[in-house]
Short mmCIF file of C-alpha atoms in Angstrom, two decimals:
data_model
loop_
_atom_site.label_atom_id
_atom_site.label_comp_id
_atom_site.label_asym_id
_atom_site.label_seq_id
_atom_site.Cartn_x
_atom_site.Cartn_y
_atom_site.Cartn_z
CA UNK A 1 -6.24 -27.26 -4.67
CA UNK A 2 -7.25 -23.76 -4.05
CA UNK A 3 -5.47 -21.11 -6.40
CA UNK A 4 -3.48 -18.60 -4.49
CA UNK A 5 -0.08 -16.95 -4.56
CA UNK A 6 1.96 -16.65 -1.48
CA UNK A 7 3.62 -13.51 -0.20
CA UNK A 8 4.64 -14.51 3.24
CA UNK A 9 5.37 -17.84 4.72
CA UNK A 10 2.04 -19.54 5.22
CA UNK A 11 0.06 -16.39 4.26
CA UNK A 12 -1.36 -15.73 0.91
CA UNK A 13 -3.90 -13.82 -1.28
CA UNK A 14 -6.79 -16.09 -2.05
CA UNK A 15 -8.38 -16.29 -5.46
CA UNK A 16 -11.47 -14.66 -4.20
CA UNK A 17 -9.46 -11.71 -3.03
CA UNK A 18 -7.91 -11.41 -6.43
CA UNK A 19 -11.12 -11.56 -8.18
CA UNK A 20 -12.73 -8.96 -5.89
CA UNK A 21 -9.85 -6.70 -6.38
CA UNK A 22 -10.11 -3.86 -9.10
CA UNK A 23 -6.33 -4.50 -9.95
CA UNK A 24 -6.58 -8.36 -9.48
CA UNK A 25 -3.87 -7.86 -6.78
CA UNK A 26 -1.23 -7.17 -9.57
CA UNK A 27 0.36 -4.53 -7.42
CA UNK A 28 0.87 -6.32 -4.13
CA UNK A 29 4.35 -6.35 -2.60
CA UNK A 30 5.69 -9.31 -0.57
CA UNK A 31 6.07 -8.85 3.13
CA UNK A 32 9.65 -10.06 2.92
CA UNK A 33 10.34 -6.95 0.73
CA UNK A 34 9.07 -4.33 3.09
CA UNK A 35 9.88 -5.86 6.52
CA UNK A 36 13.77 -5.20 6.21
CA UNK A 37 12.84 -1.49 5.61
CA UNK A 38 10.61 -1.22 8.49
CA UNK A 39 13.28 -2.91 10.73
CA UNK A 40 16.00 -0.74 9.52
CA UNK A 41 14.29 2.64 9.84
CA UNK A 42 12.01 2.31 12.74
CA UNK A 43 11.72 0.88 16.15
CA UNK A 44 9.08 -1.17 17.91
CA UNK A 45 6.19 1.26 18.86
CA UNK A 46 7.01 3.77 16.08
CA UNK A 47 4.17 4.89 13.81
CA UNK A 48 4.29 4.31 9.96
CA UNK A 49 2.07 6.10 7.47
CA UNK A 50 1.24 4.33 4.28
CA UNK A 51 -0.67 6.76 1.91
CA UNK A 52 -1.25 4.13 -0.84
CA UNK A 53 -2.48 1.23 1.24
CA UNK A 54 -3.78 -1.15 -1.39
CA UNK A 55 -3.94 -4.62 -0.12
CA UNK A 56 -2.01 -3.70 3.00
CA UNK A 57 1.48 -5.21 2.76
CA UNK A 58 3.21 -2.31 4.57
CA UNK A 59 0.59 -2.02 7.45
CA UNK A 60 0.50 -5.83 7.99
CA UNK A 61 4.30 -5.96 8.03
CA UNK A 62 4.38 -3.06 10.50
CA UNK A 63 1.83 -4.68 12.75
CA UNK A 64 3.70 -8.05 12.59
CA UNK A 65 6.86 -6.15 13.74
CA UNK A 66 5.20 -4.27 16.57
CA UNK A 67 4.85 -0.92 14.71
CA UNK A 68 1.70 0.99 14.72
CA UNK A 69 0.52 2.00 11.28
CA UNK A 70 -2.13 4.10 9.40
CA UNK A 71 -3.01 3.08 6.02
CA UNK A 72 -4.88 5.18 3.63
CA UNK A 73 -6.83 3.62 0.65
CA UNK A 74 -8.88 5.40 -1.82
CA UNK A 75 -10.95 2.53 -3.07
CA UNK A 76 -13.72 1.35 -0.86
CA UNK A 77 -13.60 -2.05 -2.33
CA UNK A 78 -9.95 -2.42 -1.59
CA UNK A 79 -10.54 -1.31 2.02
CA UNK A 80 -12.83 -4.24 2.53
CA UNK A 81 -10.26 -6.66 0.93
CA UNK A 82 -7.70 -5.20 3.07
CA UNK A 83 -9.64 -5.72 6.28
CA UNK A 84 -10.37 -9.34 5.26
CA UNK A 85 -6.64 -9.82 4.45
CA UNK A 86 -5.57 -8.33 7.86
CA UNK A 87 -7.80 -10.98 9.49
CA UNK A 88 -5.57 -13.76 8.20
CA UNK A 89 -2.79 -12.31 10.29
CA UNK A 90 -4.73 -11.34 13.37
CA UNK A 91 -3.11 -13.64 15.80
CA UNK A 92 0.45 -12.66 14.76
CA UNK A 93 -0.16 -8.91 14.53
CA UNK A 94 1.12 -6.92 17.56
CA UNK A 95 -0.29 -3.70 16.54
CA UNK A 96 -3.42 -3.73 14.47
CA UNK A 97 -3.38 -1.10 11.74
CA UNK A 98 -5.71 1.84 11.48
CA UNK A 99 -7.22 1.95 7.99
CA UNK A 100 -8.68 5.01 6.61
CA UNK A 101 -10.89 4.81 3.33
CA UNK A 102 -10.05 8.23 1.63
CA UNK A 103 -7.92 10.04 -0.92
CA UNK A 104 -4.35 10.64 0.17
CA UNK A 105 -4.61 14.19 -1.64
CA UNK A 106 -7.56 15.24 0.68
CA UNK A 107 -7.75 13.19 3.93
CA UNK A 108 -6.02 14.61 7.05
CA UNK A 109 -2.73 13.02 7.57
CA UNK A 110 -1.54 12.21 11.11
CA UNK A 111 1.03 14.51 12.75
CA UNK A 112 4.52 13.13 13.93
CA UNK A 113 4.79 9.95 12.28
CA UNK A 114 8.26 8.09 12.39
CA UNK A 115 8.25 6.83 8.80
CA UNK A 116 6.40 6.99 5.46
CA UNK A 117 6.57 3.71 3.76
CA UNK A 118 4.82 3.08 0.42
CA UNK A 119 4.82 1.24 -2.74
CA UNK A 120 3.74 4.03 -5.08
CA UNK A 121 0.86 3.53 -7.55
CA UNK A 122 2.20 2.49 -11.04
CA UNK A 123 1.69 4.85 -13.95
CA UNK A 124 -0.03 3.07 -16.81
CA UNK A 125 -1.01 -0.05 -14.88
CA UNK A 126 -4.71 0.70 -15.73
CA UNK A 127 -7.24 -0.48 -13.20
CA UNK A 128 -9.37 -3.32 -14.48
CA UNK A 129 -12.39 -1.34 -13.22
CA UNK A 130 -12.02 2.40 -13.09
CA UNK A 131 -13.74 3.55 -9.97
CA UNK A 132 -12.49 6.95 -8.84
CA UNK A 133 -11.32 10.03 -10.44
CA UNK A 134 -8.23 10.23 -8.18
CA UNK A 135 -7.23 6.67 -8.81
CA UNK A 136 -3.55 6.99 -9.82
CA UNK A 137 -3.75 3.87 -11.95
CA UNK A 138 -6.03 5.48 -14.54
CA UNK A 139 -4.19 8.88 -14.91
CA UNK A 140 -3.58 9.27 -18.75
CA UNK A 141 -0.95 12.11 -18.61
CA UNK A 142 2.41 11.20 -17.18
CA UNK A 143 3.10 14.84 -15.99
CA UNK A 144 -0.29 14.89 -14.05
CA UNK A 145 0.59 11.47 -12.51
CA UNK A 146 4.01 12.93 -11.28
CA UNK A 147 2.23 16.22 -9.98
CA UNK A 148 -0.22 14.14 -7.97
CA UNK A 149 2.51 11.76 -6.60
CA UNK A 150 4.46 14.94 -5.63
CA UNK A 151 1.53 16.56 -3.84
CA UNK A 152 1.14 13.30 -1.80
CA UNK A 153 4.91 13.16 -0.97
CA UNK A 154 4.82 16.82 0.25
CA UNK A 155 1.92 16.10 2.41
CA UNK A 156 3.63 12.94 3.80
CA UNK A 157 6.76 14.94 4.58
CA UNK A 158 4.89 17.37 6.73
CA UNK A 159 3.63 14.56 8.82
CA UNK A 160 7.12 13.16 9.54
CA UNK A 161 8.91 13.77 12.73
CA UNK A 162 12.01 15.79 12.51
CA UNK A 163 14.39 12.80 11.99
CA UNK A 164 11.85 10.61 10.31
CA UNK A 165 12.17 8.58 7.12
CA UNK A 166 10.32 8.43 3.97
CA UNK A 167 10.72 5.38 1.85
CA UNK A 168 9.00 5.33 -1.60
CA UNK A 169 9.56 2.07 -3.64
CA UNK A 170 8.07 0.23 -6.60
CA UNK A 171 8.59 -3.08 -8.20
CA UNK A 172 7.92 -4.56 -11.58
CA UNK A 173 4.31 -5.05 -12.57
CA UNK A 174 2.72 -6.11 -15.81
CA UNK A 175 -0.02 -3.94 -17.39
CA UNK A 176 -3.07 -5.37 -18.84
CA UNK A 177 -1.38 -6.12 -22.05
CA UNK A 178 1.29 -8.32 -20.22
CA UNK A 179 3.91 -5.60 -20.79
CA UNK A 180 6.36 -4.98 -17.95
CA UNK A 181 6.26 -1.42 -16.56
#
């Protein structure tokens, strides 16, 4: 039997995706966690910005629910994994997400989005393979981490429509030593 873990009915992250991901997919959310937020705070056809796209939980959920989405991911290898992951949902996605490979501190954000929904990068989670200077997982100083998160949040807020919503969430994750953070 193929090793995988499920995070949506009938959909999963395969072992090869886990092995190819610099975080071993330790930071992936469940579609069932983000879908209620999308349904509560957006309407079909609305646009969602996801500045820390990762493996694409938010953008996939948005597409399944008929919302447009723009996901930004800094790590090129994750963007490739994400594209492969999206292909598993192709027949069910009503609005294919737009994926931008870039740094959320630098890339031009879209204007007039209806919502920003993101699972923020974890401080102290440590990437298995440090790749990028602005990778939030490898920031050693907590104050620097908070300052960088704040900069992205401010940039996101400027992209929101007047009565748009911003939802930042996080869940438990284990670091490389197995400690819960």
